[in-house]
GROMACS .gro file of C-alpha atoms in nm:
model
  332
    1UNK     CA    1   0.000   0.000   0.000
    2UNK     CA    2   0.142   0.341  -0.093
    3UNK     CA    3   0.165   0.628   0.151
    4UNK     CA    4  -0.079   0.917   0.119
    5UNK     CA    5   0.092   1.207  -0.056
    6UNK     CA    6   0.102   1.516   0.157
    7UNK     CA    7   0.226   1.860   0.063
    8UNK     CA    8   0.603   1.885   0.114
    9UNK     CA    9   0.694   2.018   0.457
   10UNK     CA   10   1.005   2.221   0.545
   11UNK     CA   11   1.311   1.995   0.565
   12UNK     CA   12   1.395   1.922   0.927
   13UNK     CA   13   1.760   1.937   1.025
   14UNK     CA   14   1.716   1.699   1.322
   15UNK     CA   15   1.876   1.369   1.223
   16UNK     CA   16   1.797   1.054   1.422
   17UNK     CA   17   2.021   0.753   1.363
   18UNK     CA   18   1.853   0.417   1.411
   19UNK     CA   19   1.999   0.069   1.367
   20UNK     CA   20   1.788  -0.243   1.310
   21UNK     CA   21   1.851  -0.612   1.262
   22UNK     CA   22   1.728  -0.885   1.029
   23UNK     CA   23   1.674  -1.173   1.274
   24UNK     CA   24   1.601  -1.515   1.123
   25UNK     CA   25   1.490  -1.831   1.299
   26UNK     CA   26   1.582  -2.189   1.209
   27UNK     CA   27   1.300  -2.198   0.952
   28UNK     CA   28   1.423  -1.885   0.776
   29UNK     CA   29   1.140  -1.667   0.906
   30UNK     CA   30   1.217  -1.302   0.988
   31UNK     CA   31   1.120  -1.129   1.313
   32UNK     CA   32   0.906  -0.816   1.314
   33UNK     CA   33   0.805  -0.619   1.622
   34UNK     CA   34   0.501  -0.395   1.662
   35UNK     CA   35   0.535  -0.034   1.773
   36UNK     CA   36   0.358   0.014   2.105
   37UNK     CA   37   0.089   0.268   2.190
   38UNK     CA   38   0.219   0.613   2.276
   39UNK     CA   39   0.502   0.602   2.020
   40UNK     CA   40   0.514   0.761   1.676
   41UNK     CA   41   0.358   0.531   1.414
   42UNK     CA   42   0.207   0.311   1.686
   43UNK     CA   43   0.066  -0.018   1.565
   44UNK     CA   44   0.299  -0.054   1.265
   45UNK     CA   45   0.540  -0.344   1.227
   46UNK     CA   46   0.913  -0.289   1.197
   47UNK     CA   47   1.251  -0.459   1.201
   48UNK     CA   48   1.368  -0.460   1.564
   49UNK     CA   49   1.632  -0.216   1.683
   50UNK     CA   50   1.655   0.135   1.816
   51UNK     CA   51   1.837   0.466   1.836
   52UNK     CA   52   2.213   0.482   1.818
   53UNK     CA   53   2.357   0.680   2.106
   54UNK     CA   54   2.639   0.933   2.073
   55UNK     CA   55   2.976   0.761   2.050
   56UNK     CA   56   2.826   0.417   1.984
   57UNK     CA   57   2.918   0.209   1.683
   58UNK     CA   58   2.625   0.071   1.483
   59UNK     CA   59   2.719  -0.281   1.591
   60UNK     CA   60   2.731  -0.194   1.961
   61UNK     CA   61   2.403  -0.003   1.937
   62UNK     CA   62   2.225  -0.296   1.775
   63UNK     CA   63   2.361  -0.545   2.027
   64UNK     CA   64   2.247  -0.323   2.315
   65UNK     CA   65   1.901  -0.259   2.167
   66UNK     CA   66   1.829  -0.624   2.088
   67UNK     CA   67   1.936  -0.728   2.436
   68UNK     CA   68   1.718  -0.461   2.600
   69UNK     CA   69   1.413  -0.515   2.377
   70UNK     CA   70   1.424  -0.889   2.306
   71UNK     CA   71   1.658  -1.045   2.562
   72UNK     CA   72   1.897  -1.187   2.302
   73UNK     CA   73   2.270  -1.156   2.242
   74UNK     CA   74   2.396  -1.141   1.886
   75UNK     CA   75   2.688  -1.112   1.649
   76UNK     CA   76   2.620  -0.843   1.391
   77UNK     CA   77   2.690  -0.924   1.028
   78UNK     CA   78   2.689  -0.742   0.697
   79UNK     CA   79   2.509  -0.418   0.617
   80UNK     CA   80   2.188  -0.468   0.417
   81UNK     CA   81   2.072  -0.112   0.344
   82UNK     CA   82   2.092   0.234   0.502
   83UNK     CA   83   1.765   0.420   0.441
   84UNK     CA   84   1.736   0.800   0.473
   85UNK     CA   85   1.373   0.895   0.534
   86UNK     CA   86   1.216   1.234   0.602
   87UNK     CA   87   0.939   1.261   0.861
   88UNK     CA   88   0.754   1.583   0.954
   89UNK     CA   89   0.965   1.641   1.266
   90UNK     CA   90   1.292   1.465   1.187
   91UNK     CA   91   1.516   1.302   0.930
   92UNK     CA   92   1.578   0.934   0.999
   93UNK     CA   93   1.875   0.721   0.898
   94UNK     CA   94   1.780   0.353   0.929
   95UNK     CA   95   2.094   0.137   0.920
   96UNK     CA   96   1.985  -0.227   0.875
   97UNK     CA   97   2.222  -0.516   0.945
   98UNK     CA   98   2.202  -0.890   0.900
   99UNK     CA   99   2.279  -1.097   1.209
  100UNK     CA  100   2.546  -1.366   1.186
  101UNK     CA  101   2.432  -1.542   1.503
  102UNK     CA  102   2.202  -1.481   1.795
  103UNK     CA  103   2.125  -1.669   2.114
  104UNK     CA  104   1.862  -1.650   2.382
  105UNK     CA  105   1.484  -1.674   2.397
  106UNK     CA  106   1.314  -1.395   2.202
  107UNK     CA  107   1.047  -1.214   2.401
  108UNK     CA  108   0.899  -0.864   2.396
  109UNK     CA  109   1.059  -0.717   2.706
  110UNK     CA  110   0.888  -0.379   2.650
  111UNK     CA  111   0.540  -0.522   2.595
  112UNK     CA  112   0.566  -0.517   2.216
  113UNK     CA  113   0.402  -0.785   2.002
  114UNK     CA  114   0.630  -1.013   1.800
  115UNK     CA  115   0.574  -1.216   1.484
  116UNK     CA  116   0.793  -1.449   1.279
  117UNK     CA  117   0.719  -1.393   0.911
  118UNK     CA  118   0.813  -1.601   0.604
  119UNK     CA  119   1.010  -1.363   0.379
  120UNK     CA  120   0.757  -1.383   0.095
  121UNK     CA  121   0.486  -1.249   0.329
  122UNK     CA  122   0.674  -0.947   0.469
  123UNK     CA  123   0.509  -0.704   0.227
  124UNK     CA  124   0.167  -0.784   0.378
  125UNK     CA  125   0.255  -0.607   0.704
  126UNK     CA  126   0.189  -0.237   0.754
  127UNK     CA  127   0.526  -0.071   0.820
  128UNK     CA  128   0.675   0.276   0.869
  129UNK     CA  129   0.801   0.430   0.544
  130UNK     CA  130   1.169   0.368   0.624
  131UNK     CA  131   1.114  -0.006   0.672
  132UNK     CA  132   0.951  -0.069   0.334
  133UNK     CA  133   1.270  -0.037   0.126
  134UNK     CA  134   1.424  -0.291   0.365
  135UNK     CA  135   1.168  -0.552   0.255
  136UNK     CA  136   1.255  -0.483  -0.108
  137UNK     CA  137   1.626  -0.510  -0.032
  138UNK     CA  138   1.564  -0.854   0.117
  139UNK     CA  139   1.342  -0.988  -0.162
  140UNK     CA  140   1.402  -0.807  -0.489
  141UNK     CA  141   1.695  -0.790  -0.735
  142UNK     CA  142   1.980  -0.550  -0.662
  143UNK     CA  143   2.029  -0.470  -1.032
  144UNK     CA  144   1.789  -0.360  -1.303
  145UNK     CA  145   1.909  -0.422  -1.657
  146UNK     CA  146   1.791  -0.171  -1.918
  147UNK     CA  147   1.840  -0.304  -2.270
  148UNK     CA  148   2.012  -0.095  -2.535
  149UNK     CA  149   1.837  -0.040  -2.866
  150UNK     CA  150   1.923  -0.312  -3.118
  151UNK     CA  151   2.032  -0.043  -3.362
  152UNK     CA  152   2.187  -0.181  -3.679
  153UNK     CA  153   2.287  -0.509  -3.516
  154UNK     CA  154   2.097  -0.819  -3.621
  155UNK     CA  155   1.817  -0.923  -3.391
  156UNK     CA  156   1.968  -1.263  -3.320
  157UNK     CA  157   2.279  -1.099  -3.172
  158UNK     CA  158   2.067  -0.873  -2.949
  159UNK     CA  159   1.864  -1.169  -2.824
  160UNK     CA  160   2.182  -1.370  -2.766
  161UNK     CA  161   2.319  -1.088  -2.548
  162UNK     CA  162   1.993  -1.087  -2.351
  163UNK     CA  163   2.026  -1.463  -2.301
  164UNK     CA  164   2.380  -1.415  -2.168
  165UNK     CA  165   2.255  -1.152  -1.925
  166UNK     CA  166   1.985  -1.389  -1.802
  167UNK     CA  167   2.235  -1.673  -1.770
  168UNK     CA  168   2.456  -1.441  -1.562
  169UNK     CA  169   2.171  -1.383  -1.317
  170UNK     CA  170   1.976  -1.078  -1.440
  171UNK     CA  171   1.627  -1.112  -1.292
  172UNK     CA  172   1.469  -0.771  -1.353
  173UNK     CA  173   1.477  -0.643  -1.711
  174UNK     CA  174   1.348  -0.327  -1.879
  175UNK     CA  175   1.301  -0.369  -2.254
  176UNK     CA  176   1.379  -0.029  -2.404
  177UNK     CA  177   1.455   0.058  -2.765
  178UNK     CA  178   1.399   0.421  -2.865
  179UNK     CA  179   1.377   0.487  -3.241
  180UNK     CA  180   1.336   0.119  -3.331
  181UNK     CA  181   1.071   0.051  -3.596
  182UNK     CA  182   0.748  -0.058  -3.422
  183UNK     CA  183   0.706  -0.383  -3.617
  184UNK     CA  184   1.063  -0.489  -3.550
  185UNK     CA  185   1.038  -0.393  -3.182
  186UNK     CA  186   0.715  -0.580  -3.118
  187UNK     CA  187   0.868  -0.898  -3.262
  188UNK     CA  188   1.181  -0.852  -3.052
  189UNK     CA  189   0.978  -0.785  -2.736
  190UNK     CA  190   0.774  -1.101  -2.785
  191UNK     CA  191   1.092  -1.306  -2.823
  192UNK     CA  192   1.258  -1.132  -2.527
  193UNK     CA  193   0.957  -1.185  -2.298
  194UNK     CA  194   0.961  -1.555  -2.381
  195UNK     CA  195   1.329  -1.579  -2.282
  196UNK     CA  196   1.281  -1.377  -1.964
  197UNK     CA  197   0.992  -1.593  -1.851
  198UNK     CA  198   1.189  -1.911  -1.916
  199UNK     CA  199   1.467  -1.774  -1.693
  200UNK     CA  200   1.227  -1.665  -1.417
  201UNK     CA  201   1.306  -1.297  -1.471
  202UNK     CA  202   1.064  -1.009  -1.426
  203UNK     CA  203   1.025  -0.804  -1.743
  204UNK     CA  204   0.895  -0.450  -1.798
  205UNK     CA  205   0.840  -0.265  -2.125
  206UNK     CA  206   0.941   0.098  -2.153
  207UNK     CA  207   0.656   0.338  -2.213
  208UNK     CA  208   0.411   0.123  -2.411
  209UNK     CA  209   0.102   0.061  -2.197
  210UNK     CA  210  -0.088  -0.126  -2.468
  211UNK     CA  211   0.198  -0.365  -2.544
  212UNK     CA  212   0.256  -0.434  -2.175
  213UNK     CA  213  -0.111  -0.519  -2.126
  214UNK     CA  214  -0.124  -0.730  -2.442
  215UNK     CA  215   0.172  -0.942  -2.324
  216UNK     CA  216   0.077  -0.936  -1.952
  217UNK     CA  217   0.412  -0.794  -1.847
  218UNK     CA  218   0.528  -0.494  -1.650
  219UNK     CA  219   0.550  -0.131  -1.758
  220UNK     CA  220   0.824   0.126  -1.702
  221UNK     CA  221   0.691   0.481  -1.732
  222UNK     CA  222   0.905   0.764  -1.860
  223UNK     CA  223   0.907   1.070  -1.633
  224UNK     CA  224   0.689   1.266  -1.875
  225UNK     CA  225   0.427   0.991  -1.866
  226UNK     CA  226   0.373   1.039  -1.493
  227UNK     CA  227   0.166   1.349  -1.577
  228UNK     CA  228  -0.052   1.150  -1.817
  229UNK     CA  229  -0.191   0.906  -1.560
  230UNK     CA  230  -0.415   0.976  -1.264
  231UNK     CA  231  -0.441   0.611  -1.162
  232UNK     CA  232  -0.229   0.300  -1.196
  233UNK     CA  233  -0.238   0.192  -1.565
  234UNK     CA  234  -0.174  -0.178  -1.492
  235UNK     CA  235  -0.344  -0.432  -1.266
  236UNK     CA  236  -0.174  -0.484  -0.931
  237UNK     CA  237  -0.025  -0.821  -1.028
  238UNK     CA  238   0.189  -0.663  -1.304
  239UNK     CA  239   0.496  -0.461  -1.201
  240UNK     CA  240   0.495  -0.086  -1.256
  241UNK     CA  241   0.801   0.140  -1.237
  242UNK     CA  242   0.894   0.494  -1.335
  243UNK     CA  243   1.196   0.708  -1.415
  244UNK     CA  244   1.218   1.012  -1.185
  245UNK     CA  245   1.447   1.312  -1.156
  246UNK     CA  246   1.311   1.508  -0.862
  247UNK     CA  247   1.101   1.472  -0.548
  248UNK     CA  248   0.778   1.574  -0.718
  249UNK     CA  249   0.815   1.299  -0.978
  250UNK     CA  250   0.890   1.048  -0.704
  251UNK     CA  251   0.575   1.150  -0.519
  252UNK     CA  252   0.379   1.112  -0.842
  253UNK     CA  253   0.523   0.762  -0.889
  254UNK     CA  254   0.423   0.670  -0.535
  255UNK     CA  255   0.073   0.815  -0.585
  256UNK     CA  256   0.033   0.587  -0.890
  257UNK     CA  257   0.129   0.289  -0.671
  258UNK     CA  258   0.447   0.221  -0.866
  259UNK     CA  259   0.635  -0.080  -0.731
  260UNK     CA  260   0.972   0.092  -0.767
  261UNK     CA  261   1.141   0.388  -0.931
  262UNK     CA  262   1.472   0.476  -1.096
  263UNK     CA  263   1.656   0.800  -1.010
  264UNK     CA  264   1.961   0.962  -1.164
  265UNK     CA  265   2.189   1.031  -1.325
  266UNK     CA  266   2.436   0.974  -1.042
  267UNK     CA  267   2.735   1.042  -1.267
  268UNK     CA  268   2.785   1.195  -1.610
  269UNK     CA  269   2.723   0.936  -1.882
  270UNK     CA  270   2.817   0.903  -2.252
  271UNK     CA  271   2.451   0.951  -2.345
  272UNK     CA  272   2.438   1.283  -2.150
  273UNK     CA  273   2.797   1.411  -2.170
  274UNK     CA  274   2.717   1.770  -2.074
  275UNK     CA  275   2.503   1.693  -1.771
  276UNK     CA  276   2.662   1.670  -1.428
  277UNK     CA  277   2.540   1.386  -1.211
  278UNK     CA  278   2.351   1.440  -0.887
  279UNK     CA  279   2.600   1.229  -0.689
  280UNK     CA  280   2.521   1.001  -0.398
  281UNK     CA  281   2.433   1.287  -0.163
  282UNK     CA  282   2.181   1.416  -0.417
  283UNK     CA  283   2.036   1.069  -0.450
  284UNK     CA  284   2.003   1.027  -0.073
  285UNK     CA  285   1.822   1.362  -0.046
  286UNK     CA  286   1.565   1.244  -0.302
  287UNK     CA  287   1.541   0.902  -0.137
  288UNK     CA  288   1.403   1.071   0.176
  289UNK     CA  289   1.087   1.187  -0.003
  290UNK     CA  290   0.910   0.851  -0.052
  291UNK     CA  291   0.905   0.492   0.071
  292UNK     CA  292   0.941   0.333  -0.273
  293UNK     CA  293   1.232   0.104  -0.355
  294UNK     CA  294   1.458   0.314  -0.581
  295UNK     CA  295   1.736   0.212  -0.818
  296UNK     CA  296   2.021   0.454  -0.886
  297UNK     CA  297   2.121   0.502  -1.250
  298UNK     CA  298   2.388   0.687  -1.442
  299UNK     CA  299   2.741   0.557  -1.500
  300UNK     CA  300   2.697   0.267  -1.258
  301UNK     CA  301   2.763  -0.106  -1.257
  302UNK     CA  302   2.770  -0.404  -1.019
  303UNK     CA  303   3.070  -0.259  -0.837
  304UNK     CA  304   2.853   0.032  -0.720
  305UNK     CA  305   2.585  -0.176  -0.548
  306UNK     CA  306   2.740  -0.145  -0.201
  307UNK     CA  307   2.759   0.235  -0.233
  308UNK     CA  308   2.403   0.241  -0.364
  309UNK     CA  309   2.273   0.042  -0.067
  310UNK     CA  310   2.466   0.270   0.171
  311UNK     CA  311   2.261   0.563   0.036
  312UNK     CA  312   1.922   0.391   0.047
  313UNK     CA  313   1.903   0.246  -0.303
  314UNK     CA  314   1.760  -0.091  -0.393
  315UNK     CA  315   2.063  -0.129  -0.619
  316UNK     CA  316   2.174  -0.005  -0.958
  317UNK     CA  317   2.005   0.025  -1.295
  318UNK     CA  318   2.220   0.039  -1.605
  319UNK     CA  319   2.255  -0.027  -1.975
  320UNK     CA  320   2.630  -0.024  -2.040
  321UNK     CA  321   2.717  -0.146  -1.690
  322UNK     CA  322   2.499  -0.459  -1.716
  323UNK     CA  323   2.453  -0.542  -2.087
  324UNK     CA  324   2.701  -0.820  -2.179
  325UNK     CA  325   2.821  -0.673  -2.509
  326UNK     CA  326   2.880  -0.330  -2.355
  327UNK     CA  327   3.062  -0.480  -2.053
  328UNK     CA  328   3.287  -0.683  -2.285
  329UNK     CA  329   3.364  -0.377  -2.498
  330UNK     CA  330   3.451  -0.170  -2.192
  331UNK     CA  331   3.688  -0.440  -2.065
  332UNK     CA  332   3.865  -0.484  -2.399
   0.00000   0.00000   0.00000
């Protein structure tokens, strides 16, 4: 469920640093705790943790909070995602860590309700805005391949490159081919969708609502198209995404119930050589505006995923950085 879109409020300068843990049981279920009455966002479910005190490391803060709240001791593992989120009275930084090990008997020592949730069911729980990108980071791909136009290359070569990308693990694909003849593109899309489905990959078509509906696949809206729609143009079971460049476009994407968005460019790119990128700080500032999962785009590749996650991104979206032929050419 998307958040209601309110008028932008003045940006608060009060930053609250919070650390939370992904706690799994022997069956692979993940622990959520419910915010108690009298607190902000009471009744919503969240990943357990709490505020980081001055001078505390994130690891020490999480160990202390989980012991105080749940009665467990733990060894903190890798960072999952660090989500910046703006609230009316504060700016939150939610640093989420996986746990390597934990011991003890989990109980709500502060009267909070607890639930162990199979990962696939996490999205059913009502959560604060900052926790929603965490669910996406746990369940959804960390890279979003955008196909290049086939151009003058033969179609078989383009499809072969797509097959190599799928074989290498690409699981979320945007089919995009500006300036390609419609008849040629429709035939290529049909062949590409067949290959993506066989590989278990999610596929979205850039800009073409009718073609997406005809093939029962996802749709990726261009930023200009956000102004053309007042309601979601696809049924809920088909993925919907949008390209965004500012906070207003992100709010529009959220109002349309988009499943995720793409924001950039982070760096200058060959396709936009005169445009300076917004950088990671610029991305993080936009990330605060909504609770959508957001991919960063613009001069990025797999090596940038850790930096993307550290600034609240789901991962990276790219053409050159993820398309096999372009990667091979860059390495040559």
